[in-house]
Amino acid sequence: MKAMKATTFEISQFGRRLGTRLEGAAARCTLLAALDDLPPDGQLVLSLRGIDVLSGSFADEAIGKICQLLSSGIHGDRTLVVASPSADLVEDLSDKLAQRKLALLCRVGGTKGTWRVLGSLARPLVDTLELLNERGSATTKELAETLAILPNACHNRVRRLVRLRLVREEKIDVAAPNTQYRFHAIVE
Amino acid sequence: MRLTSETIEDVLDLVLVQAERSIDLRDVGSIDAYALLLLDLVVRHARESGAPLRVTWPESPSVRRWMTAMRFFVDVKTGLASRPAERNAAQGTRVESGGTASASERVAGSFVLGADVSAPSALGACDLVASTLAPIVSIDREDDVSRLVGSFDDRLSDRYPMDESPRRRFLRILLELFQNIPQHANATGDVLDPHGIAAMHDDEHSVVLAIADKGIGLARSLGLRSSPGLRPDSPGQAGLGQAGLQHAGLSDADALRAVVFDGRSRFRDPGRGHELERIFRLVRSWEGTVVVRSGSALLFQSETGGDVVDVAPFPGVQIALSIPRAVFGIGEAAFGEGGVEPRGDPGFNEGDEGDDV
């Protein structure tokens, strides 16, 4: 599977202090336009560089609602990740995503920073996601073996991660009785 | 006598339950920001109801000085005819100390009975404003919230070298609480003037943030979940079902609990609500205290526990957060009466006599 194209979007263009739902709704329009401009498998990297404060209300309007749209599938295979200089900046965003039962990958601490999950993701799903992110790509069978769980259970986990746009899937054997998939991390 | 979140209830009971038309505050030796905002709203509410109160202001010069510096007299005497934006202009809500404050004090003089802002004094108008942490501001429009929060941030940061992380958390609290007023206080559209106001002060132990309005309150707000015809433009108001109906007719105490403990909102959108719940959890984790009052219910929470109690019914929502100074990396300090450091006599004769307001 070819590498997806990542485009960075600096959210500081809306100001350093991102606070109200009104402002968040306006920002969402711009963000959706940027998302639509991506290729079908493109990735939007939402950079929080230069931001002083990101409130839960702004975050929910601008980012939470976009995550909801992404998980509904209307933006195809496009993905969204966040890059934040600090963990405390995304605290309220994480809470809002959890309220929506959504999750988002966030790199904390610059280009060499670590990836963490914002929002709500059950521990088994986090384990599966971390394993896939480590490997870059894997089949359900391979993941199930490493995690020591049944393939069906693993399949259910990965399907949930795909729906949340935290991993991507690729059909690898459509001729087989059951279509085979390979799953890919969306972050390096 | 100290006017605090507890003792201000005696004043409210006197006016709202016993229908007294005069308040004697002569013996008041200090007032906290929450009590000051409630006093403001009660006086305004009485005036709007056609039964203005006669108030005898505190005799203590330091208390009157502090009330003046907090722009209480300006706000409380500003008429209904003026728009909130004009009120903010008159109040000088660009609260940076300096020229703006001086100009606003001159504007204020036209509203304040007995004020003599030009009198020779040891402390000028600019100094008065600089001695408060954040004087009363009006919160009316959502598109003004970020600017107002910025002004509070500037005031706090100018006075204290705060730690960055708690400062950011505190700003998020301000952003959420401030925007609640334009979003919710008049959600029914039938409140003439919800009069959202906020102020902040510090004492030797804490930074106290107070936010208050006399809008529809929490019970009526939650009740909107069961009113499909109301505000169809509001997200989440369409397609109301059982979840909405269960909020109709909630008592003030139940509505308070539903919002603060369960994170309920009038919107069905799962991204809405939980802000107060999160804020209160955070303040309690800082070992601070929380007061939230709506209608005839008051919730008091501290690190040792809390309770919802019955109080005199009053419209809107009034909130006080008291956050230990140590949270911001600020040491404890000695303060005088009235809520601010004694800075000399400003030559201000506000409220020497009883005042019909």
Coordinates of C-alpha atoms in Angstrom, one line a residue:
Chain A
M1 CA 0.0 0.0 0.0
K2 CA 1.5 3.3 -1.0
A3 CA 2.2 5.9 1.7
M4 CA -0.6 8.3 2.3
K5 CA -0.1 12.0 1.7
A6 CA 0.0 14.1 4.9
T7 CA -0.9 17.7 4.9
T8 CA -0.3 19.9 8.0
F9 CA -2.9 22.4 9.0
E10 CA -1.9 25.1 11.5
I11 CA -4.8 25.7 13.8
S12 CA -3.1 28.8 15.1
Q13 CA -4.5 30.7 12.1
F14 CA -7.7 31.0 14.2
G15 CA -5.9 32.6 17.1
R16 CA -3.7 31.6 20.1
R17 CA -6.6 31.2 22.5
L18 CA -9.3 28.9 21.0
G19 CA -12.3 29.2 23.2
T20 CA -15.9 29.4 22.1
R21 CA -18.3 27.1 20.1
L22 CA -18.9 30.0 17.8
E23 CA -15.2 30.2 16.9
G24 CA -15.0 26.4 16.8
A25 CA -17.9 26.1 14.3
A26 CA -16.2 28.7 12.0
A27 CA -12.9 26.8 12.2
R28 CA -14.7 23.5 11.4
C29 CA -15.8 24.9 8.1
T30 CA -12.2 25.7 7.1
L31 CA -11.0 22.4 8.4
L32 CA -13.6 20.5 6.4
A33 CA -12.6 22.3 3.3
A34 CA -9.0 21.3 3.9
L35 CA -10.1 17.7 4.5
D36 CA -12.0 17.7 1.2
D37 CA -8.9 19.1 -0.6
L38 CA -6.9 16.0 0.4
P39 CA -6.6 13.0 -1.9
P40 CA -9.0 10.2 -1.1
D41 CA -6.5 8.5 1.2
G42 CA -4.9 11.7 2.5
Q43 CA -4.2 12.6 6.1
L44 CA -4.7 16.0 7.8
V45 CA -2.2 16.7 10.5
L46 CA -3.8 19.2 12.8
S47 CA -0.9 21.2 14.4
L48 CA -1.5 22.9 17.7
R49 CA 1.8 24.7 17.5
G50 CA 1.5 28.3 18.8
I51 CA -1.7 27.6 20.7
D52 CA -2.0 28.9 24.2
V53 CA -5.4 27.4 25.2
L54 CA -7.7 25.0 23.5
S55 CA -11.1 24.8 25.3
G56 CA -13.4 21.8 25.3
S57 CA -16.1 23.7 23.5
F58 CA -13.9 24.9 20.7
A59 CA -12.3 21.5 20.4
D60 CA -15.7 19.7 20.2
E61 CA -17.0 22.0 17.6
A62 CA -13.9 22.1 15.4
I63 CA -12.4 18.7 15.9
G64 CA -14.9 16.4 17.7
K65 CA -17.5 16.9 15.1
I66 CA -15.1 16.3 12.3
C67 CA -14.0 13.0 14.0
Q68 CA -17.7 12.1 14.1
L69 CA -18.0 12.8 10.3
L70 CA -14.8 10.8 9.6
S71 CA -16.1 7.8 11.6
S72 CA -19.4 7.9 9.7
G73 CA -17.3 7.3 6.5
I74 CA -18.5 10.2 4.4
H75 CA -14.9 11.3 4.0
G76 CA -13.7 8.0 2.7
D77 CA -10.3 6.9 3.8
R78 CA -9.1 10.3 4.8
T79 CA -7.7 10.5 8.3
L80 CA -7.0 13.1 10.9
V81 CA -4.3 13.2 13.5
V82 CA -3.2 15.9 16.0
A83 CA 0.2 17.2 16.8
S84 CA 0.5 19.0 20.1
P85 CA 3.5 20.6 21.7
S86 CA 2.2 19.5 25.2
A87 CA -0.1 17.0 26.8
D88 CA -2.1 19.6 28.8
L89 CA -3.1 21.4 25.7
V90 CA -5.3 18.5 24.5
E91 CA -6.8 17.5 27.9
D92 CA -10.2 19.0 27.1
L93 CA -10.2 17.7 23.5
S94 CA -9.6 14.2 24.9
D95 CA -12.5 14.6 27.2
K96 CA -14.8 15.8 24.5
L97 CA -13.8 12.9 22.2
A98 CA -14.5 10.5 25.1
Q99 CA -18.0 12.0 25.4
R100 CA -18.6 11.2 21.8
K101 CA -17.1 7.8 22.2
L102 CA -14.5 8.6 19.6
A103 CA -10.7 8.5 19.6
L104 CA -7.9 10.3 17.8
L105 CA -4.1 9.8 17.6
C106 CA -2.1 12.7 18.9
R107 CA 1.7 13.2 18.7
V108 CA 2.8 15.0 21.8
G109 CA 6.1 16.9 21.9
G110 CA 7.3 17.8 18.4
T111 CA 8.4 15.6 15.5
K112 CA 10.2 13.2 17.8
G113 CA 7.3 13.1 20.2
T114 CA 5.3 10.1 21.2
W115 CA 1.9 9.1 19.9
R116 CA -0.9 8.7 22.3
V117 CA -4.7 8.1 22.0
L118 CA -7.1 10.9 22.9
G119 CA -10.7 10.2 23.7
S120 CA -12.2 6.9 24.5
L121 CA -10.6 3.6 23.5
A122 CA -10.9 0.4 25.5
R123 CA -7.6 -1.1 26.7
P124 CA -7.8 -4.1 24.4
L125 CA -8.2 -1.7 21.4
V126 CA -5.3 0.4 22.6
D127 CA -3.1 -2.7 22.8
T128 CA -4.1 -3.7 19.3
L129 CA -3.5 -0.2 17.9
E130 CA -0.1 0.0 19.6
L131 CA 0.9 -3.3 18.2
L132 CA -0.1 -2.3 14.7
N133 CA 1.6 1.1 15.0
E134 CA 4.8 -0.7 16.0
R135 CA 4.7 -3.1 13.1
G136 CA 3.4 -0.7 10.5
S137 CA 1.1 -3.3 9.0
A138 CA -0.3 -6.7 9.8
T139 CA -3.1 -9.2 9.1
T140 CA -5.7 -10.1 11.6
K141 CA -4.1 -13.5 11.9
E142 CA -0.7 -12.1 12.7
L143 CA -2.1 -9.6 15.2
A144 CA -4.2 -12.3 16.9
E145 CA -1.2 -14.6 17.3
T146 CA 0.9 -11.9 18.9
L147 CA -1.9 -10.8 21.2
A148 CA -2.8 -14.4 22.0
I149 CA -6.5 -13.9 21.2
L150 CA -8.9 -15.6 18.8
P151 CA -8.9 -14.2 15.2
N152 CA -12.5 -13.3 15.4
A153 CA -12.0 -11.2 18.5
C154 CA -9.0 -9.6 16.9
H155 CA -11.0 -8.9 13.7
N156 CA -13.7 -7.2 15.8
R157 CA -11.1 -5.0 17.4
V158 CA -9.5 -4.0 14.2
R159 CA -12.8 -3.3 12.5
R160 CA -13.6 -0.8 15.3
L161 CA -10.2 0.8 14.8
V162 CA -10.9 1.1 11.1
R163 CA -14.3 2.7 11.8
L164 CA -12.6 5.2 14.1
R165 CA -10.1 6.0 11.3
L166 CA -7.2 5.0 13.5
V167 CA -5.9 2.4 11.1
R168 CA -6.5 1.7 7.5
E169 CA -7.4 -1.5 5.8
E170 CA -6.4 -3.0 2.4
K171 CA -8.0 -5.9 0.7
I172 CA -5.3 -8.4 -0.2
D173 CA -7.1 -11.5 -1.4
V174 CA -10.5 -10.9 -2.8
A175 CA -10.6 -14.4 -4.4
A176 CA -10.5 -16.2 -1.1
P177 CA -13.8 -17.5 0.4
N178 CA -13.6 -14.7 2.9
T179 CA -12.0 -11.5 1.7
Q180 CA -8.6 -11.1 3.4
Y181 CA -7.4 -7.7 4.7
R182 CA -4.1 -6.2 5.7
F183 CA -4.3 -3.4 8.2
H184 CA -1.9 -0.4 8.2
A185 CA -0.9 2.1 10.8
I186 CA -1.7 5.7 9.9
V187 CA 1.3 7.0 11.8
E188 CA 5.0 6.3 11.7
Chain B
M1 CA -20.1 41.3 59.2
R2 CA -18.7 39.7 56.1
L3 CA -20.8 39.3 53.0
T4 CA -19.9 35.9 51.6
S5 CA -21.6 33.2 49.6
E6 CA -23.2 32.1 52.9
T7 CA -24.2 35.5 54.4
I8 CA -25.4 37.0 51.1
E9 CA -28.2 34.4 51.4
D10 CA -29.5 36.4 54.4
V11 CA -29.8 39.5 52.2
L12 CA -31.6 37.5 49.4
D13 CA -34.0 36.0 51.9
L14 CA -34.7 39.5 53.3
V15 CA -35.5 40.9 49.8
L16 CA -37.0 37.9 48.0
V17 CA -38.9 36.1 50.8
Q18 CA -39.6 38.8 53.4
A19 CA -40.1 41.4 50.7
E20 CA -38.0 44.0 52.5
R21 CA -37.4 47.0 50.3
S22 CA -34.4 48.3 52.2
I23 CA -31.0 46.8 52.9
D24 CA -28.7 48.0 55.6
L25 CA -25.1 47.1 54.8
R26 CA -23.5 49.7 57.1
D27 CA -21.8 47.0 59.2
V28 CA -20.4 45.1 56.3
G29 CA -16.6 44.8 56.8
S30 CA -15.8 42.8 53.6
I31 CA -17.6 41.5 50.5
D32 CA -16.3 38.7 48.3
A33 CA -16.7 38.7 44.6
Y34 CA -19.6 36.2 44.5
A35 CA -21.6 38.2 47.1
L36 CA -20.9 41.4 45.2
L37 CA -22.3 40.0 42.0
L38 CA -25.4 38.6 43.7
L39 CA -25.9 42.0 45.4
D40 CA -25.7 43.6 42.0
L41 CA -28.2 41.2 40.5
V42 CA -30.6 41.5 43.4
V43 CA -30.6 45.3 43.2
R44 CA -31.1 45.2 39.5
H45 CA -33.8 42.5 39.7
A46 CA -35.7 44.6 42.2
R47 CA -35.5 47.7 40.1
E48 CA -36.7 45.8 37.0
S49 CA -39.6 44.4 39.1
G50 CA -40.7 48.0 39.8
A51 CA -39.8 47.9 43.5
P52 CA -36.3 49.4 43.8
L53 CA -34.4 48.8 46.9
R54 CA -33.1 51.4 49.3
V55 CA -29.6 50.4 50.2
T56 CA -27.4 51.9 52.9
W57 CA -23.9 51.1 51.8
P58 CA -21.1 49.9 54.0
E59 CA -19.6 52.5 56.3
S60 CA -16.1 51.1 56.0
P61 CA -14.1 53.2 53.5
S62 CA -12.0 50.2 52.4
V63 CA -15.1 48.3 51.5
R64 CA -16.7 51.1 49.6
R65 CA -13.3 51.7 47.9
W66 CA -13.2 48.1 46.9
M67 CA -16.8 48.1 45.7
T68 CA -16.0 51.1 43.6
A69 CA -12.8 49.7 42.2
M70 CA -14.7 46.5 41.3
R71 CA -17.0 48.8 39.3
F72 CA -20.0 47.7 41.3
F73 CA -21.6 51.1 41.5
V74 CA -21.2 51.6 37.8
D75 CA -22.7 48.3 36.9
V76 CA -25.6 48.4 39.3
K77 CA -26.7 51.8 38.3
T78 CA -26.4 51.3 34.6
G79 CA -29.9 51.5 33.2
L80 CA -31.7 48.9 31.2
A81 CA -31.7 51.2 28.3
S82 CA -28.0 50.8 27.7
R83 CA -26.8 47.9 25.6
P84 CA -24.4 45.5 27.2
A85 CA -21.7 46.5 24.8
E86 CA -22.1 50.1 25.9
R87 CA -22.0 48.9 29.5
N88 CA -18.7 47.3 28.9
A89 CA -17.4 50.5 27.3
A90 CA -18.6 52.4 30.3
Q91 CA -17.1 49.9 32.6
G92 CA -13.8 50.0 30.8
T93 CA -13.7 46.2 30.3
R94 CA -10.5 46.6 28.5
V95 CA -9.3 46.1 32.0
E96 CA -5.7 46.9 31.5
S97 CA -4.7 49.5 33.9
G98 CA -3.9 52.9 32.5
G99 CA -5.7 55.4 30.3
T100 CA -8.7 53.3 29.6
A101 CA -9.5 53.0 33.3
S102 CA -9.2 56.7 33.8
A103 CA -11.5 57.4 31.0
S104 CA -14.0 54.9 32.2
E105 CA -14.0 56.4 35.6
R106 CA -15.0 59.7 34.1
V107 CA -17.9 57.9 32.3
A108 CA -18.8 56.2 35.5
G109 CA -19.2 59.4 37.3
S110 CA -22.3 60.2 35.4
F111 CA -24.0 57.1 36.7
V112 CA -22.9 57.1 40.3
L113 CA -24.7 59.1 42.9
G114 CA -22.5 61.1 45.2
A115 CA -19.3 60.1 43.4
D116 CA -16.7 62.8 43.1
V117 CA -14.0 61.3 40.9
S118 CA -12.2 64.6 40.5
A119 CA -11.7 65.2 44.2
P120 CA -8.1 65.4 45.4
S121 CA -7.1 62.1 46.7
A122 CA -4.1 60.0 47.7
L123 CA -5.2 57.3 45.3
G124 CA -6.3 58.2 41.8
A125 CA -8.9 56.4 39.6
C126 CA -6.2 54.5 37.8
D127 CA -4.8 53.2 41.1
L128 CA -8.3 52.1 42.1
V129 CA -8.7 49.9 39.1
A130 CA -5.2 48.5 39.4
S131 CA -5.9 47.4 42.9
T132 CA -8.6 44.9 41.9
L133 CA -7.8 41.6 40.2
A134 CA -10.6 41.9 37.6
P135 CA -13.5 44.3 38.1
I136 CA -17.1 43.4 37.1
V137 CA -17.5 42.9 33.3
S138 CA -20.7 42.3 31.4
I139 CA -20.8 39.1 29.3
D140 CA -23.4 39.3 26.6
R141 CA -22.1 38.2 23.2
E142 CA -20.3 35.0 22.5
D143 CA -18.0 36.7 20.1
D144 CA -16.7 38.9 22.9
V145 CA -15.9 36.0 25.3
S146 CA -12.3 35.4 24.1
R147 CA -11.4 39.1 24.5
L148 CA -12.9 39.2 28.0
V149 CA -11.0 36.0 29.0
G150 CA -7.9 37.6 27.6
S151 CA -8.4 40.6 29.8
F152 CA -8.8 38.4 32.9
D153 CA -5.7 36.5 31.9
D154 CA -3.7 39.7 31.4
R155 CA -4.8 41.0 34.8
L156 CA -3.9 37.7 36.6
S157 CA -0.6 37.3 34.7
D158 CA 0.4 40.9 35.3
R159 CA 0.0 40.5 39.0
Y160 CA 1.4 37.0 39.4
P161 CA 4.1 34.9 37.7
M162 CA 1.8 31.9 37.3
D163 CA 2.7 28.4 36.5
E164 CA 1.8 27.7 32.9
S165 CA -0.2 24.5 33.3
P166 CA -2.7 25.7 35.9
R167 CA -2.9 29.0 34.1
R168 CA -4.1 27.2 31.0
R169 CA -6.5 25.1 32.9
F170 CA -7.9 28.2 34.6
L171 CA -8.3 30.0 31.2
R172 CA -10.3 27.0 29.9
I173 CA -12.5 27.3 32.9
L174 CA -13.1 31.0 32.1
L175 CA -13.8 30.3 28.5
E176 CA -16.4 27.6 29.3
L177 CA -18.2 29.6 32.1
F178 CA -18.2 32.9 30.2
Q179 CA -19.7 31.4 27.0
N180 CA -22.4 29.6 29.0
I181 CA -24.1 33.0 29.6
P182 CA -24.7 33.9 25.9
Q183 CA -25.4 30.3 25.0
H184 CA -27.8 29.4 27.8
A185 CA -29.0 32.4 30.0
N186 CA -31.6 33.5 27.5
A187 CA -32.1 30.3 25.5
T188 CA -35.9 30.8 25.7
G189 CA -35.5 34.3 24.3
D190 CA -38.0 35.8 26.8
V191 CA -35.5 37.3 29.3
L192 CA -35.3 41.1 28.9
D193 CA -31.7 41.3 30.2
P194 CA -30.0 38.2 31.7
H195 CA -27.2 40.5 32.7
G196 CA -24.3 38.1 32.7
I197 CA -21.4 39.5 34.8
A198 CA -18.1 38.2 36.1
A199 CA -15.4 39.4 38.4
M200 CA -12.3 38.1 40.1
H201 CA -10.5 39.0 43.3
D202 CA -7.9 37.4 45.5
D203 CA -7.5 37.2 49.2
E204 CA -4.7 35.9 51.4
H205 CA -5.6 32.3 50.6
S206 CA -7.4 32.1 47.2
V207 CA -8.2 33.5 43.9
V208 CA -12.0 33.8 43.7
L209 CA -13.8 33.8 40.3
A210 CA -17.5 34.7 40.3
I211 CA -19.8 34.5 37.4
A212 CA -23.5 35.3 37.6
D213 CA -26.6 36.0 35.5
K214 CA -30.3 36.3 36.1
G215 CA -31.4 34.3 33.1
I216 CA -33.5 31.2 32.8
G217 CA -31.5 29.0 35.2
L218 CA -30.7 25.4 35.0
A219 CA -34.1 23.9 35.5
R220 CA -35.7 25.8 32.6
S221 CA -32.7 25.2 30.5
L222 CA -32.9 21.5 30.9
G223 CA -36.6 21.7 30.4
L224 CA -35.9 22.9 26.9
R225 CA -35.0 19.3 26.0
S226 CA -38.7 18.6 26.0
S227 CA -39.8 21.6 24.0
P228 CA -39.4 20.5 20.4
G229 CA -40.8 23.8 19.1
L230 CA -38.3 26.0 20.8
R231 CA -35.3 27.3 19.2
P232 CA -35.3 24.9 16.2
D233 CA -32.1 26.4 15.0
S234 CA -30.3 25.1 18.1
P235 CA -28.3 21.9 17.4
G236 CA -29.7 18.9 19.2
Q237 CA -33.2 20.3 19.6
A238 CA -34.7 18.3 16.8
G239 CA -36.2 14.8 17.3
L240 CA -36.6 15.0 21.1
G241 CA -37.5 11.7 22.7
Q242 CA -37.7 10.1 26.1
A243 CA -34.3 11.5 27.1
G244 CA -35.7 15.0 26.7
L245 CA -39.0 14.3 28.4
Q246 CA -37.3 13.1 31.6
H247 CA -35.9 16.6 32.1
A248 CA -39.2 18.4 32.0
G249 CA -40.4 19.8 35.4
L250 CA -37.2 19.1 37.2
S251 CA -36.8 20.9 40.6
D252 CA -34.0 23.4 40.8
A253 CA -32.1 21.0 43.1
D254 CA -32.5 18.1 40.7
A255 CA -31.5 20.3 37.8
L256 CA -28.4 21.4 39.7
R257 CA -27.5 17.8 40.4
A258 CA -28.2 16.7 36.8
V259 CA -25.9 19.4 35.4
V260 CA -23.1 19.3 37.9
F261 CA -22.9 15.6 38.7
D262 CA -24.3 14.0 35.6
G263 CA -23.1 16.5 33.0
R264 CA -26.6 17.0 31.5
S265 CA -27.3 19.8 29.0
R266 CA -30.3 21.0 27.1
F267 CA -28.7 19.7 24.0
R268 CA -28.9 16.1 22.9
D269 CA -25.6 16.3 21.0
P270 CA -23.2 14.0 22.9
G271 CA -20.5 16.6 22.7
R272 CA -22.5 19.0 24.8
G273 CA -22.7 19.1 28.5
H274 CA -20.2 17.9 31.2
E275 CA -18.4 21.3 31.2
L276 CA -19.5 22.2 34.8
E277 CA -18.9 18.7 35.9
R278 CA -15.4 18.8 34.6
I279 CA -14.7 22.3 36.0
F280 CA -16.0 21.3 39.4
R281 CA -13.9 18.1 39.4
L282 CA -10.8 20.1 38.5
V283 CA -11.4 22.8 41.2
R284 CA -12.0 20.2 43.8
S285 CA -8.8 18.4 42.8
W286 CA -7.1 21.7 43.5
E287 CA -8.6 21.6 46.9
G288 CA -10.7 24.6 46.0
T289 CA -14.4 25.3 46.7
V290 CA -17.3 25.6 44.4
V291 CA -20.6 27.3 44.9
V292 CA -23.3 27.1 42.3
R293 CA -26.7 28.6 42.7
S294 CA -29.7 28.3 40.4
G295 CA -33.3 29.1 41.3
S296 CA -34.0 27.9 44.8
A297 CA -31.1 25.5 45.1
L298 CA -27.5 26.1 46.1
L299 CA -24.7 23.6 45.8
F300 CA -21.6 24.0 48.0
Q301 CA -18.6 21.7 47.4
S302 CA -15.2 21.7 49.0
E303 CA -12.5 19.0 49.3
T304 CA -14.3 17.7 52.4
G305 CA -17.7 17.3 50.7
G306 CA -20.7 19.3 49.9
D307 CA -24.5 19.5 49.8
V308 CA -27.4 21.0 47.9
V309 CA -29.5 23.2 50.1
D310 CA -32.7 25.2 49.6
V311 CA -32.3 29.0 49.2
A312 CA -34.5 31.9 48.4
P313 CA -35.6 31.6 44.7
F314 CA -33.8 33.9 42.4
P315 CA -33.5 33.7 38.6
G316 CA -30.4 32.6 36.7
V317 CA -27.2 30.8 37.6
Q318 CA -24.5 32.2 40.0
I319 CA -21.2 30.5 40.4
A320 CA -18.1 31.0 42.6
L321 CA -14.9 29.1 42.3
S322 CA -12.3 29.6 45.0
I323 CA -8.9 28.3 44.0
P324 CA -6.0 28.2 46.5
R325 CA -3.3 30.6 45.5
A326 CA -0.7 27.8 45.7
V327 CA -2.3 26.2 42.6
F328 CA -1.0 29.1 40.6
G329 CA 2.4 29.1 42.3
I330 CA 1.4 32.2 44.2
G331 CA 2.3 32.4 47.9
E332 CA 0.0 33.5 50.6
A333 CA -0.2 37.2 51.4
A334 CA -1.5 39.6 53.9
F335 CA -4.6 41.6 52.8
G336 CA -6.7 44.3 54.3
E337 CA -10.4 44.5 54.7
G338 CA -12.7 44.8 51.7
G339 CA -10.8 42.3 49.6
V340 CA -7.8 44.4 48.5
E341 CA -4.7 45.8 50.1
P342 CA -5.3 49.0 52.0
R343 CA -3.9 51.6 49.6
G344 CA -4.9 54.9 51.3
D345 CA -8.0 56.9 51.2
P346 CA -9.1 57.6 47.7
G347 CA -11.3 60.5 48.7
F348 CA -14.3 58.6 47.4
N349 CA -17.6 59.3 49.0
E350 CA -19.7 56.6 47.3
G351 CA -22.8 55.7 49.2
D352 CA -22.4 58.1 52.2
E353 CA -26.2 58.1 52.4
G354 CA -28.9 55.6 51.8
D355 CA -29.2 55.1 48.1
D356 CA -32.3 54.3 46.1
V357 CA -31.1 51.9 43.4

